[in-house]
PDB file of C-alpha atoms in Angstrom:
ATOM      1  CA  MET A   1      22.967 -13.105   8.085  1.00 55.00           C
ATOM      2  CA  HIS A   2      24.879 -13.764   4.532  1.00 69.00           C
ATOM      3  CA  ILE A   3      25.803 -11.277   2.003  1.00 74.00           C
ATOM      4  CA  PRO A   4      22.795 -10.552   0.394  1.00 87.00           C
ATOM      5  CA  THR A   5      23.278 -10.078  -3.308  1.00 95.00           C
ATOM      6  CA  PHE A   6      20.578  -7.197  -5.254  1.00 97.00           C
ATOM      7  CA  ARG A   7      20.172  -7.736  -9.149  1.00 98.00           C
ATOM      8  CA  ARG A   8      17.345  -7.614 -11.902  1.00 98.00           C
ATOM      9  CA  ALA A   9      14.970  -9.883 -12.211  1.00 98.00           C
ATOM     10  CA  ARG A  10      14.640 -12.547 -14.549  1.00 97.00           C
ATOM     11  CA  GLY A  11      12.307 -14.654 -15.705  1.00 97.00           C
ATOM     12  CA  SER A  12      13.400 -17.354 -13.580  1.00 97.00           C
ATOM     13  CA  ASP A  13      12.298 -15.151 -10.663  1.00 98.00           C
ATOM     14  CA  LEU A  14       8.849 -14.864 -11.439  1.00 98.00           C
ATOM     15  CA  ALA A  15       7.076 -17.368  -9.030  1.00 97.00           C
ATOM     16  CA  ALA A  16       9.496 -16.430  -6.431  1.00 98.00           C
ATOM     17  CA  ILE A  17       8.823 -12.728  -6.662  1.00 98.00           C
ATOM     18  CA  VAL A  18       4.512 -12.674  -6.832  1.00 98.00           C
ATOM     19  CA  GLY A  19       5.710 -15.516  -4.228  1.00 97.00           C
ATOM     20  CA  LEU A  20       6.739 -12.965  -1.851  1.00 97.00           C
ATOM     21  CA  LEU A  21       3.711 -10.015  -2.947  1.00 96.00           C
ATOM     22  CA  ALA A  22       1.083 -12.578  -1.596  1.00 96.00           C
ATOM     23  CA  ASP A  23       2.720 -13.624   1.779  1.00 93.00           C
ATOM     24  CA  ASP A  24       1.545 -10.200   3.716  1.00 84.00           C
ATOM     25  CA  PRO A  25      -2.364 -10.140   4.952  1.00 84.00           C
ATOM     26  CA  ILE A  26      -2.944  -7.051   2.362  1.00 83.00           C
ATOM     27  CA  GLY A  27      -1.494  -9.265  -0.571  1.00 89.00           C
ATOM     28  CA  ARG A  28      -2.553 -12.874   0.689  1.00 91.00           C
ATOM     29  CA  LEU A  29      -6.076 -10.910  -0.588  1.00 92.00           C
ATOM     30  CA  ARG A  30      -4.795  -9.319  -4.285  1.00 93.00           C
ATOM     31  CA  GLU A  31      -2.753 -12.637  -5.868  1.00 96.00           C
ATOM     32  CA  ASP A  32      -2.708 -15.601  -6.752  1.00 96.00           C
ATOM     33  CA  ALA A  33       1.020 -17.311  -6.245  1.00 95.00           C
ATOM     34  CA  ALA A  34      -0.369 -20.860  -7.596  1.00 95.00           C
ATOM     35  CA  GLU A  35       1.833 -22.424 -10.384  1.00 94.00           C
ATOM     36  CA  PRO A  36       1.871 -22.028 -13.342  1.00 95.00           C
ATOM     37  CA  LEU A  37       1.320 -18.305 -12.580  1.00 96.00           C
ATOM     38  CA  LEU A  38      -1.640 -16.716 -14.114  1.00 97.00           C
ATOM     39  CA  ALA A  39      -0.938 -15.225 -17.315  1.00 97.00           C
ATOM     40  CA  ALA A  40      -1.290 -11.783 -16.534  1.00 97.00           C
ATOM     41  CA  TYR A  41       1.936 -11.417 -14.069  1.00 98.00           C
ATOM     42  CA  ARG A  42       3.866 -13.087 -17.498  1.00 98.00           C
ATOM     43  CA  ASP A  43       2.439 -10.582 -19.687  1.00 98.00           C
ATOM     44  CA  ALA A  44       3.386  -8.267 -16.495  1.00 98.00           C
ATOM     45  CA  PHE A  45       6.679  -9.467 -16.365  1.00 98.00           C
ATOM     46  CA  ALA A  46       7.173  -8.926 -20.201  1.00 98.00           C
ATOM     47  CA  ALA A  47       6.285  -5.422 -19.938  1.00 98.00           C
ATOM     48  CA  ILE A  48       8.193  -4.661 -17.332  1.00 98.00           C
ATOM     49  CA  GLU A  49      11.578  -5.693 -19.484  1.00 97.00           C
ATOM     50  CA  ALA A  50      10.419  -4.658 -22.022  1.00 96.00           C
ATOM     51  CA  ASP A  51      10.435  -1.031 -21.009  1.00 97.00           C
ATOM     52  CA  PRO A  52      13.618   0.748 -20.552  1.00 96.00           C
ATOM     53  CA  ASN A  53      12.423   2.946 -17.731  1.00 98.00           C
ATOM     54  CA  GLN A  54      11.174  -0.257 -15.282  1.00 98.00           C
ATOM     55  CA  LEU A  55      13.708  -1.847 -12.912  1.00 98.00           C
ATOM     56  CA  LEU A  56      11.883  -5.058 -10.860  1.00 98.00           C
ATOM     57  CA  ALA A  57      14.958  -6.433  -8.905  1.00 98.00           C
ATOM     58  CA  VAL A  58      15.316  -8.833  -6.156  1.00 98.00           C
ATOM     59  CA  ALA A  59      17.396  -9.650  -3.435  1.00 98.00           C
ATOM     60  CA  THR A  60      19.533 -13.503  -3.278  1.00 97.00           C
ATOM     61  CA  GLU A  61      21.065 -15.003  -0.377  1.00 94.00           C
ATOM     62  CA  ASP A  62      22.405 -17.853  -1.586  1.00 92.00           C
ATOM     63  CA  GLY A  63      20.800 -17.804  -4.508  1.00 92.00           C
ATOM     64  CA  GLN A  64      17.125 -18.010  -3.039  1.00 95.00           C
ATOM     65  CA  VAL A  65      14.828 -14.817  -3.526  1.00 97.00           C
ATOM     66  CA  VAL A  66      14.982 -13.259  -0.185  1.00 97.00           C
ATOM     67  CA  GLY A  67      13.513  -9.805  -1.462  1.00 97.00           C
ATOM     68  CA  THR A  68      12.175  -7.816  -4.249  1.00 98.00           C
ATOM     69  CA  LEU A  69      11.275  -3.922  -5.062  1.00 98.00           C
ATOM     70  CA  GLN A  70      10.534  -2.382  -8.672  1.00 98.00           C
ATOM     71  CA  ILE A  71      12.185   0.974  -9.916  1.00 98.00           C
ATOM     72  CA  SER A  72      10.516   2.817 -12.155  1.00 98.00           C
ATOM     73  CA  PHE A  73      12.393   6.087 -13.201  1.00 98.00           C
ATOM     74  CA  ILE A  74      10.291   8.986 -14.499  1.00 98.00           C
ATOM     75  CA  PRO A  75      10.926  11.631 -16.941  1.00 98.00           C
ATOM     76  CA  GLY A  76       9.582  15.158 -16.445  1.00 98.00           C
ATOM     77  CA  LEU A  77       9.882  18.347 -17.245  1.00 98.00           C
ATOM     78  CA  SER A  78       9.356  19.866 -13.256  1.00 96.00           C
ATOM     79  CA  ARG A  79      12.038  20.791 -11.504  1.00 95.00           C
ATOM     80  CA  LYS A  80      14.411  21.691 -14.850  1.00 97.00           C
ATOM     81  CA  GLY A  81      13.655  18.824 -16.277  1.00 97.00           C
ATOM     82  CA  MET A  82      14.959  16.330 -13.258  1.00 97.00           C
ATOM     83  CA  TRP A  83      14.435  12.816 -13.283  1.00 98.00           C
ATOM     84  CA  ARG A  84      13.233  11.399 -10.510  1.00 97.00           C
ATOM     85  CA  GLY A  85      13.222   7.696  -9.016  1.00 98.00           C
ATOM     86  CA  GLN A  86      10.212   5.805  -7.559  1.00 98.00           C
ATOM     87  CA  ILE A  87      10.527   3.156  -5.384  1.00 98.00           C
ATOM     88  CA  GLU A  88       6.825   0.257  -5.585  1.00 95.00           C
ATOM     89  CA  ALA A  89       6.422  -3.715  -4.690  1.00 93.00           C
ATOM     90  CA  VAL A  90       8.689  -3.962  -1.844  1.00 93.00           C
ATOM     91  CA  ARG A  91       8.815  -6.859  -0.261  1.00 94.00           C
ATOM     92  CA  ILE A  92      10.994  -8.834   2.499  1.00 95.00           C
ATOM     93  CA  ALA A  93      10.731 -12.588   2.850  1.00 96.00           C
ATOM     94  CA  ALA A  94       8.914 -12.882   5.818  1.00 94.00           C
ATOM     95  CA  SER A  95      11.939 -15.410   6.802  1.00 94.00           C
ATOM     96  CA  HIS A  96      14.799 -12.208   6.490  1.00 93.00           C
ATOM     97  CA  ARG A  97      12.297  -9.246   8.341  1.00 91.00           C
ATOM     98  CA  GLY A  98      14.256  -7.165  11.030  1.00 89.00           C
ATOM     99  CA  GLN A  99      17.853  -8.040  10.153  1.00 91.00           C
ATOM    100  CA  GLY A 100      18.502  -4.861   8.885  1.00 92.00           C
ATOM    101  CA  LEU A 101      17.623  -6.353   4.544  1.00 94.00           C
ATOM    102  CA  GLY A 102      15.288  -4.143   4.000  1.00 94.00           C
ATOM    103  CA  GLY A 103      17.569  -0.793   4.351  1.00 95.00           C
ATOM    104  CA  HIS A 104      20.526  -2.627   2.096  1.00 95.00           C
ATOM    105  CA  ALA A 105      17.885  -3.097  -0.102  1.00 96.00           C
ATOM    106  CA  PHE A 106      17.217   1.096  -0.217  1.00 96.00           C
ATOM    107  CA  GLU A 107      20.575   1.748  -0.110  1.00 96.00           C
ATOM    108  CA  TRP A 108      21.068  -0.435  -3.799  1.00 97.00           C
ATOM    109  CA  ALA A 109      17.270   1.197  -4.905  1.00 98.00           C
ATOM    110  CA  LEU A 110      19.181   4.876  -4.400  1.00 98.00           C
ATOM    111  CA  GLU A 111      22.312   4.115  -5.997  1.00 98.00           C
ATOM    112  CA  GLN A 112      20.522   2.743  -8.599  1.00 98.00           C
ATOM    113  CA  CYS A 113      18.661   6.402  -8.779  1.00 98.00           C
ATOM    114  CA  ARG A 114      21.386   8.399  -8.302  1.00 98.00           C
ATOM    115  CA  ALA A 115      23.548   6.343 -11.621  1.00 98.00           C
ATOM    116  CA  ARG A 116      19.684   6.615 -13.786  1.00 97.00           C
ATOM    117  CA  GLY A 117      20.644  10.850 -12.380  1.00 97.00           C
ATOM    118  CA  CYS A 118      17.982  11.041 -10.358  1.00 98.00           C
ATOM    119  CA  ALA A 119      17.685  14.343  -8.068  1.00 97.00           C
ATOM    120  CA  LEU A 120      14.688  12.872  -6.539  1.00 97.00           C
ATOM    121  CA  VAL A 121      13.701   9.257  -5.299  1.00 98.00           C
ATOM    122  CA  GLN A 122      10.147   9.054  -3.887  1.00 98.00           C
ATOM    123  CA  LEU A 123       7.434   6.572  -2.838  1.00 98.00           C
ATOM    124  CA  THR A 124       3.785   6.160  -1.283  1.00 97.00           C
ATOM    125  CA  THR A 125       2.956   4.033   1.926  1.00 94.00           C
ATOM    126  CA  ASP A 126      -0.465   2.981   3.452  1.00 92.00           C
ATOM    127  CA  ARG A 127      -1.398   5.353   5.985  1.00 93.00           C
ATOM    128  CA  ASP A 128      -1.688   2.722   8.207  1.00 89.00           C
ATOM    129  CA  ARG A 129       1.322   1.179   8.452  1.00 88.00           C
ATOM    130  CA  PRO A 130       2.903   3.444  11.486  1.00 91.00           C
ATOM    131  CA  ASP A 131       6.292   0.776  11.081  1.00 90.00           C
ATOM    132  CA  ALA A 132       6.946   1.238   7.747  1.00 92.00           C
ATOM    133  CA  HIS A 133       6.914   5.095   7.933  1.00 96.00           C
ATOM    134  CA  ARG A 134       9.367   5.288  10.922  1.00 96.00           C
ATOM    135  CA  PHE A 135      11.447   3.712   8.565  1.00 94.00           C
ATOM    136  CA  TYR A 136      11.254   5.446   5.450  1.00 96.00           C
ATOM    137  CA  GLU A 137      11.900   8.576   7.703  1.00 97.00           C
ATOM    138  CA  GLN A 138      15.105   7.422   9.115  1.00 96.00           C
ATOM    139  CA  LEU A 139      16.235   6.559   6.047  1.00 96.00           C
ATOM    140  CA  GLY A 140      15.655  10.023   5.025  1.00 97.00           C
ATOM    141  CA  PHE A 141      12.622  10.297   3.749  1.00 98.00           C
ATOM    142  CA  THR A 142       9.346  13.205   4.450  1.00 98.00           C
ATOM    143  CA  ALA A 143       6.041  12.887   4.253  1.00 97.00           C
ATOM    144  CA  SER A 144       5.566  15.606   2.272  1.00 96.00           C
ATOM    145  CA  HIS A 145       2.657  14.609   0.689  1.00 97.00           C
ATOM    146  CA  LEU A 146      -0.429  12.780   0.525  1.00 97.00           C
ATOM    147  CA  GLY A 147      -1.020   9.789  -2.061  1.00 98.00           C
ATOM    148  CA  TYR A 148      -4.188   9.512  -3.704  1.00 98.00           C
ATOM    149  CA  LYS A 149      -5.629   6.129  -5.462  1.00 97.00           C
ATOM    150  CA  LYS A 150      -9.267   5.990  -7.174  1.00 98.00           C
ATOM    151  CA  ALA A 151      -9.751   2.291  -9.088  1.00 97.00           C
ATOM    152  CA  LEU A 152     -10.930   2.241 -12.275  1.00 96.00           C
TER     153      LEU A 152
ATOM    154  CA  MET B   1     -14.993  29.387 -21.164  1.00 55.00           C
ATOM    155  CA  HIS B   2     -14.462  27.570 -25.054  1.00 69.00           C
ATOM    156  CA  ILE B   3     -14.559  23.882 -25.140  1.00 74.00           C
ATOM    157  CA  PRO B   4     -10.537  23.062 -24.190  1.00 87.00           C
ATOM    158  CA  THR B   5      -9.319  20.545 -26.579  1.00 95.00           C
ATOM    159  CA  PHE B   6      -6.701  17.607 -24.949  1.00 97.00           C
ATOM    160  CA  ARG B   7      -3.679  16.396 -26.605  1.00 98.00           C
ATOM    161  CA  ARG B   8      -0.619  14.791 -26.527  1.00 98.00           C
ATOM    162  CA  ALA B   9       2.183  17.657 -26.234  1.00 98.00           C
ATOM    163  CA  ARG B  10       4.415  19.135 -29.778  1.00 97.00           C
ATOM    164  CA  GLY B  11       8.093  20.455 -29.210  1.00 97.00           C
ATOM    165  CA  SER B  12       6.467  23.689 -30.180  1.00 97.00           C
ATOM    166  CA  ASP B  13       4.360  23.530 -26.561  1.00 98.00           C
ATOM    167  CA  LEU B  14       7.638  23.469 -24.881  1.00 98.00           C
ATOM    168  CA  ALA B  15       8.013  27.009 -23.674  1.00 97.00           C
ATOM    169  CA  ALA B  16       4.663  27.370 -23.164  1.00 98.00           C
ATOM    170  CA  ILE B  17       4.306  24.191 -20.699  1.00 98.00           C
ATOM    171  CA  VAL B  18       7.436  25.484 -18.868  1.00 98.00           C
ATOM    172  CA  GLY B  19       5.435  28.871 -18.326  1.00 97.00           C
ATOM    173  CA  LEU B  20       2.654  27.089 -16.541  1.00 97.00           C
ATOM    174  CA  LEU B  21       5.230  25.134 -14.250  1.00 96.00           C
ATOM    175  CA  ALA B  22       7.130  28.368 -13.315  1.00 96.00           C
ATOM    176  CA  ASP B  23       3.130  30.333 -12.791  1.00 93.00           C
ATOM    177  CA  ASP B  24       2.942  28.886  -9.662  1.00 84.00           C
ATOM    178  CA  PRO B  25       4.565  30.173  -6.111  1.00 84.00           C
ATOM    179  CA  ILE B  26       6.505  26.868  -5.811  1.00 83.00           C
ATOM    180  CA  GLY B  27       7.146  26.445  -8.913  1.00 88.00           C
ATOM    181  CA  ARG B  28       8.489  29.690  -9.528  1.00 91.00           C
ATOM    182  CA  LEU B  29      11.287  29.124  -7.403  1.00 92.00           C
ATOM    183  CA  ARG B  30      11.850  25.806  -8.834  1.00 93.00           C
ATOM    184  CA  GLU B  31      11.595  27.076 -12.137  1.00 96.00           C
ATOM    185  CA  ASP B  32      13.534  29.344 -15.412  1.00 96.00           C
ATOM    186  CA  ALA B  33      11.287  30.185 -18.197  1.00 95.00           C
ATOM    187  CA  ALA B  34      13.247  31.923 -19.815  1.00 94.00           C
ATOM    188  CA  GLU B  35      13.652  31.307 -23.547  1.00 94.00           C
ATOM    189  CA  PRO B  36      15.572  30.352 -25.288  1.00 95.00           C
ATOM    190  CA  LEU B  37      14.785  27.746 -22.439  1.00 96.00           C
ATOM    191  CA  LEU B  38      17.730  25.567 -20.487  1.00 97.00           C
ATOM    192  CA  ALA B  39      18.719  22.616 -22.305  1.00 97.00           C
ATOM    193  CA  ALA B  40      17.758  20.353 -19.530  1.00 97.00           C
ATOM    194  CA  TYR B  41      13.831  20.918 -20.414  1.00 98.00           C
ATOM    195  CA  ARG B  42      14.633  20.210 -23.899  1.00 98.00           C
ATOM    196  CA  ASP B  43      16.507  16.847 -23.018  1.00 98.00           C
ATOM    197  CA  ALA B  44      13.576  16.165 -20.944  1.00 98.00           C
ATOM    198  CA  PHE B  45      10.953  16.432 -22.872  1.00 98.00           C
ATOM    199  CA  ALA B  46      12.873  14.089 -25.680  1.00 98.00           C
ATOM    200  CA  ALA B  47      13.000  11.587 -22.977  1.00 98.00           C
ATOM    201  CA  ILE B  48       9.495  11.857 -22.158  1.00 98.00           C
ATOM    202  CA  GLU B  49       9.348  11.798 -26.229  1.00 97.00           C
ATOM    203  CA  ALA B  50      10.808   8.586 -26.363  1.00 96.00           C
ATOM    204  CA  ASP B  51       9.287   6.355 -23.637  1.00 97.00           C
ATOM    205  CA  PRO B  52       5.747   4.995 -24.530  1.00 96.00           C
ATOM    206  CA  ASN B  53       4.869   4.777 -21.231  1.00 98.00           C
ATOM    207  CA  GLN B  54       4.902   8.559 -20.484  1.00 98.00           C
ATOM    208  CA  LEU B  55       2.103  10.795 -21.801  1.00 98.00           C
ATOM    209  CA  LEU B  56       3.026  14.581 -21.557  1.00 98.00           C
ATOM    210  CA  ALA B  57      -0.477  16.240 -22.645  1.00 98.00           C
ATOM    211  CA  VAL B  58      -1.725  19.945 -22.685  1.00 98.00           C
ATOM    212  CA  ALA B  59      -5.317  21.677 -22.721  1.00 98.00           C
ATOM    213  CA  THR B  60      -5.473  23.999 -25.331  1.00 97.00           C
ATOM    214  CA  GLU B  61      -8.970  26.889 -25.839  1.00 94.00           C
ATOM    215  CA  ASP B  62      -8.273  28.853 -29.232  1.00 92.00           C
ATOM    216  CA  GLY B  63      -5.129  27.206 -30.300  1.00 92.00           C
ATOM    217  CA  GLN B  64      -3.487  28.816 -27.066  1.00 95.00           C
ATOM    218  CA  VAL B  65      -2.098  26.300 -24.182  1.00 97.00           C
ATOM    219  CA  VAL B  66      -3.940  26.903 -21.205  1.00 97.00           C
ATOM    220  CA  GLY B  67      -3.428  23.642 -18.922  1.00 97.00           C
ATOM    221  CA  THR B  68      -0.900  20.568 -18.732  1.00 98.00           C
ATOM    222  CA  LEU B  69      -0.327  17.506 -16.689  1.00 98.00           C
ATOM    223  CA  GLN B  70       1.456  14.368 -17.534  1.00 98.00           C
ATOM    224  CA  ILE B  71       0.398  10.105 -17.009  1.00 98.00           C
ATOM    225  CA  SER B  72       3.388   7.476 -16.703  1.00 98.00           C
ATOM    226  CA  PHE B  73       1.548   3.918 -17.373  1.00 98.00           C
ATOM    227  CA  ILE B  74       3.436   1.556 -14.999  1.00 98.00           C
ATOM    228  CA  PRO B  75       3.573  -1.727 -15.910  1.00 98.00           C
ATOM    229  CA  GLY B  76       4.472  -4.203 -12.223  1.00 98.00           C
ATOM    230  CA  LEU B  77       3.591  -7.670 -10.535  1.00 98.00           C
ATOM    231  CA  SER B  78       1.080  -6.259  -7.814  1.00 96.00           C
ATOM    232  CA  ARG B  79      -2.576  -6.972  -8.179  1.00 95.00           C
ATOM    233  CA  LYS B  80      -1.943  -9.506 -10.365  1.00 97.00           C
ATOM    234  CA  GLY B  81      -0.110  -8.138 -13.011  1.00 97.00           C
ATOM    235  CA  MET B  82      -2.064  -4.682 -12.905  1.00 97.00           C
ATOM    236  CA  TRP B  83      -0.750  -1.516 -14.834  1.00 98.00           C
ATOM    237  CA  ARG B  84      -1.632   1.921 -13.007  1.00 97.00           C
ATOM    238  CA  GLY B  85      -1.646   5.618 -14.483  1.00 98.00           C
ATOM    239  CA  GLN B  86      -0.098   8.152 -12.571  1.00 98.00           C
ATOM    240  CA  ILE B  87      -0.430  11.948 -12.917  1.00 98.00           C
ATOM    241  CA  GLU B  88       1.673  14.500 -12.350  1.00 95.00           C
ATOM    242  CA  ALA B  89       2.352  18.253 -12.780  1.00 93.00           C
ATOM    243  CA  VAL B  90      -0.742  18.886 -12.985  1.00 93.00           C
ATOM    244  CA  ARG B  91      -1.344  22.812 -14.133  1.00 94.00           C
ATOM    245  CA  ILE B  92      -4.087  24.849 -14.918  1.00 95.00           C
ATOM    246  CA  ALA B  93      -3.052  28.444 -16.364  1.00 96.00           C
ATOM    247  CA  ALA B  94      -3.974  31.484 -14.058  1.00 94.00           C
ATOM    248  CA  SER B  95      -6.695  32.898 -16.470  1.00 94.00           C
ATOM    249  CA  HIS B  96      -8.647  29.422 -16.996  1.00 93.00           C
ATOM    250  CA  ARG B  97      -9.040  28.505 -12.861  1.00 91.00           C
ATOM    251  CA  GLY B  98     -11.789  27.883 -11.631  1.00 89.00           C
ATOM    252  CA  GLN B  99     -13.885  27.493 -14.546  1.00 91.00           C
ATOM    253  CA  GLY B 100     -14.090  23.210 -14.561  1.00 92.00           C
ATOM    254  CA  LEU B 101     -10.727  23.179 -16.799  1.00 94.00           C
ATOM    255  CA  GLY B 102      -9.454  20.971 -14.173  1.00 94.00           C
ATOM    256  CA  GLY B 103     -12.601  18.719 -13.918  1.00 95.00           C
ATOM    257  CA  HIS B 104     -12.609  17.933 -17.589  1.00 95.00           C
ATOM    258  CA  ALA B 105      -8.779  17.884 -17.897  1.00 96.00           C
ATOM    259  CA  PHE B 106      -9.175  14.859 -15.231  1.00 96.00           C
ATOM    260  CA  GLU B 107     -11.998  12.778 -17.179  1.00 96.00           C
ATOM    261  CA  TRP B 108      -9.563  13.216 -20.181  1.00 97.00           C
ATOM    262  CA  ALA B 109      -6.865  11.599 -17.933  1.00 98.00           C
ATOM    263  CA  LEU B 110      -8.576   9.199 -16.736  1.00 98.00           C
ATOM    264  CA  GLU B 111     -10.312   8.047 -20.059  1.00 98.00           C
ATOM    265  CA  GLN B 112      -6.762   7.506 -21.593  1.00 98.00           C
ATOM    266  CA  CYS B 113      -6.157   5.129 -18.083  1.00 98.00           C
ATOM    267  CA  ARG B 114      -9.051   3.122 -19.372  1.00 98.00           C
ATOM    268  CA  ALA B 115      -7.944   2.594 -22.587  1.00 98.00           C
ATOM    269  CA  ARG B 116      -4.708   1.899 -21.541  1.00 97.00           C
ATOM    270  CA  GLY B 117      -5.585  -1.111 -19.605  1.00 97.00           C
ATOM    271  CA  CYS B 118      -5.139   0.732 -15.978  1.00 98.00           C
ATOM    272  CA  ALA B 119      -7.460  -0.226 -13.058  1.00 97.00           C
ATOM    273  CA  LEU B 120      -5.884   2.355 -10.769  1.00 97.00           C
ATOM    274  CA  VAL B 121      -4.948   5.824 -11.357  1.00 98.00           C
ATOM    275  CA  GLN B 122      -2.735   7.796  -8.246  1.00 98.00           C
ATOM    276  CA  LEU B 123      -1.355  10.710  -7.464  1.00 98.00           C
ATOM    277  CA  THR B 124       0.359  12.839  -4.946  1.00 97.00           C
ATOM    278  CA  THR B 125      -0.397  16.139  -4.023  1.00 94.00           C
ATOM    279  CA  ASP B 126       1.453  18.647  -1.333  1.00 92.00           C
ATOM    280  CA  ARG B 127      -0.134  18.315   2.609  1.00 93.00           C
ATOM    281  CA  ASP B 128      -0.311  21.725   2.794  1.00 89.00           C
ATOM    282  CA  ARG B 129      -3.101  22.141  -0.225  1.00 88.00           C
ATOM    283  CA  PRO B 130      -6.154  21.742   1.158  1.00 91.00           C
ATOM    284  CA  ASP B 131      -7.964  23.021  -1.864  1.00 90.00           C
ATOM    285  CA  ALA B 132      -6.765  20.354  -3.899  1.00 92.00           C
ATOM    286  CA  HIS B 133      -7.546  17.556  -1.793  1.00 96.00           C
ATOM    287  CA  ARG B 134     -10.793  18.823  -2.005  1.00 96.00           C
ATOM    288  CA  PHE B 135     -10.656  18.173  -5.779  1.00 94.00           C
ATOM    289  CA  TYR B 136      -9.360  14.654  -5.975  1.00 96.00           C
ATOM    290  CA  GLU B 137     -11.695  13.682  -3.236  1.00 97.00           C
ATOM    291  CA  GLN B 138     -14.525  15.558  -4.957  1.00 96.00           C
ATOM    292  CA  LEU B 139     -12.966  13.272  -8.009  1.00 96.00           C
ATOM    293  CA  GLY B 140     -13.313  10.189  -6.107  1.00 97.00           C
ATOM    294  CA  PHE B 141      -9.985   9.891  -5.236  1.00 98.00           C
ATOM    295  CA  THR B 142      -9.376   8.518  -1.343  1.00 98.00           C
ATOM    296  CA  ALA B 143      -6.127   9.977  -0.048  1.00 97.00           C
ATOM    297  CA  SER B 144      -5.033   6.546   1.468  1.00 96.00           C
ATOM    298  CA  HIS B 145      -1.455   6.923   1.336  1.00 97.00           C
ATOM    299  CA  LEU B 146       1.596   8.987   2.530  1.00 97.00           C
ATOM    300  CA  GLY B 147       3.797  10.511   0.124  1.00 98.00           C
ATOM    301  CA  TYR B 148       7.273  10.299   1.412  1.00 98.00           C
ATOM    302  CA  LYS B 149      10.026  12.102  -0.369  1.00 97.00           C
ATOM    303  CA  LYS B 150      13.856  12.354  -0.328  1.00 98.00           C
ATOM    304  CA  ALA B 151      16.174  14.426  -2.584  1.00 97.00           C
ATOM    305  CA  LEU B 152      19.564  12.535  -3.914  1.00 96.00           C
TER     306      LEU B 152
END
C-alpha cells in the first residue's frame, strides 16, 4: 500500500464520499450515489463546511479518495468544560480494507482531536458489528455506554 | 409540580447548571461547582454560545433552574444528508426527580430537533444505568449501538 494522505474534504470529493457511504450493505439501502448528486447531499456538505466545529475528511492514495470520516468537535460544560471529539461516518473503500488504513485514519483523527484540545473522543457503532468492536477495542476505546437512537 | 419552562441557557444560569452537573455520584468527582466558577466553565459556555449548532437549555420553575440538557445539531452526509440531534448532559435537580420533569424535558428537546430539521435523535448513556435505559426505551429510543469512549 502507498502512504495514504489525510486532509479536509473539498467539494470536488463529494461524489466519491457519497459513493463510499453507499458501498456498504446498510448504506446501499439508505443512500443514492447517482450523479448528479441529490441536492440534499450538496446542502449537507455546505452545512458541514460552514460549521467550524465539523471536520469532514478524506484519505487519498494517488489522488483517489479511498476513505472518509467526519469529526464533530463538541463544546460542553461537563468534566470542567471539556471539549470532546466525536467520530462518525467512517468508511474505507472495499479495495483498501484489511490493510491498516482504518488504523491510520484513526491515528490521524485522534491527532486532530488533540490539536483541538479534546480530552475525550467518542463514537458509536452498531451492536451487530463485532469486527468493528474488536477494532475500536484494539485502539484503546472502551464500550462503556449504550447508544440510543430514535427516528423523528 | 408547577409547569416547568424550557429555554436557552443564559450566562446568569451558569453556576446553577454546573451545580446540577456536580450533584450526581459521578459528577461529584469530575466537577468543581465552587464559586467563582473555574475559567474553564466560562470558556466552555462561551464556546457553546458561539456555535449556532449547540443549544444548552435549562428547565426553570418559579425562576429557579431545576434541570439542564444540551442539544448538538450535527450536519452529515449519511442518510441523504440528514441532520441529527444529539442530547447530552441531561440533569434534573434532586428535588425534582421522579415527577415527570425528565419526560417533559425530552418532549421539548425532541421538538427543538424537529424544528431544526433533524430526522434522527441520538444519545448515549452509561451501561450501568438501568433506570436511564428504561426511561429512554419508554420514550421510544432503541439501544441499537454501543458507545465507545477513549481519553486523550
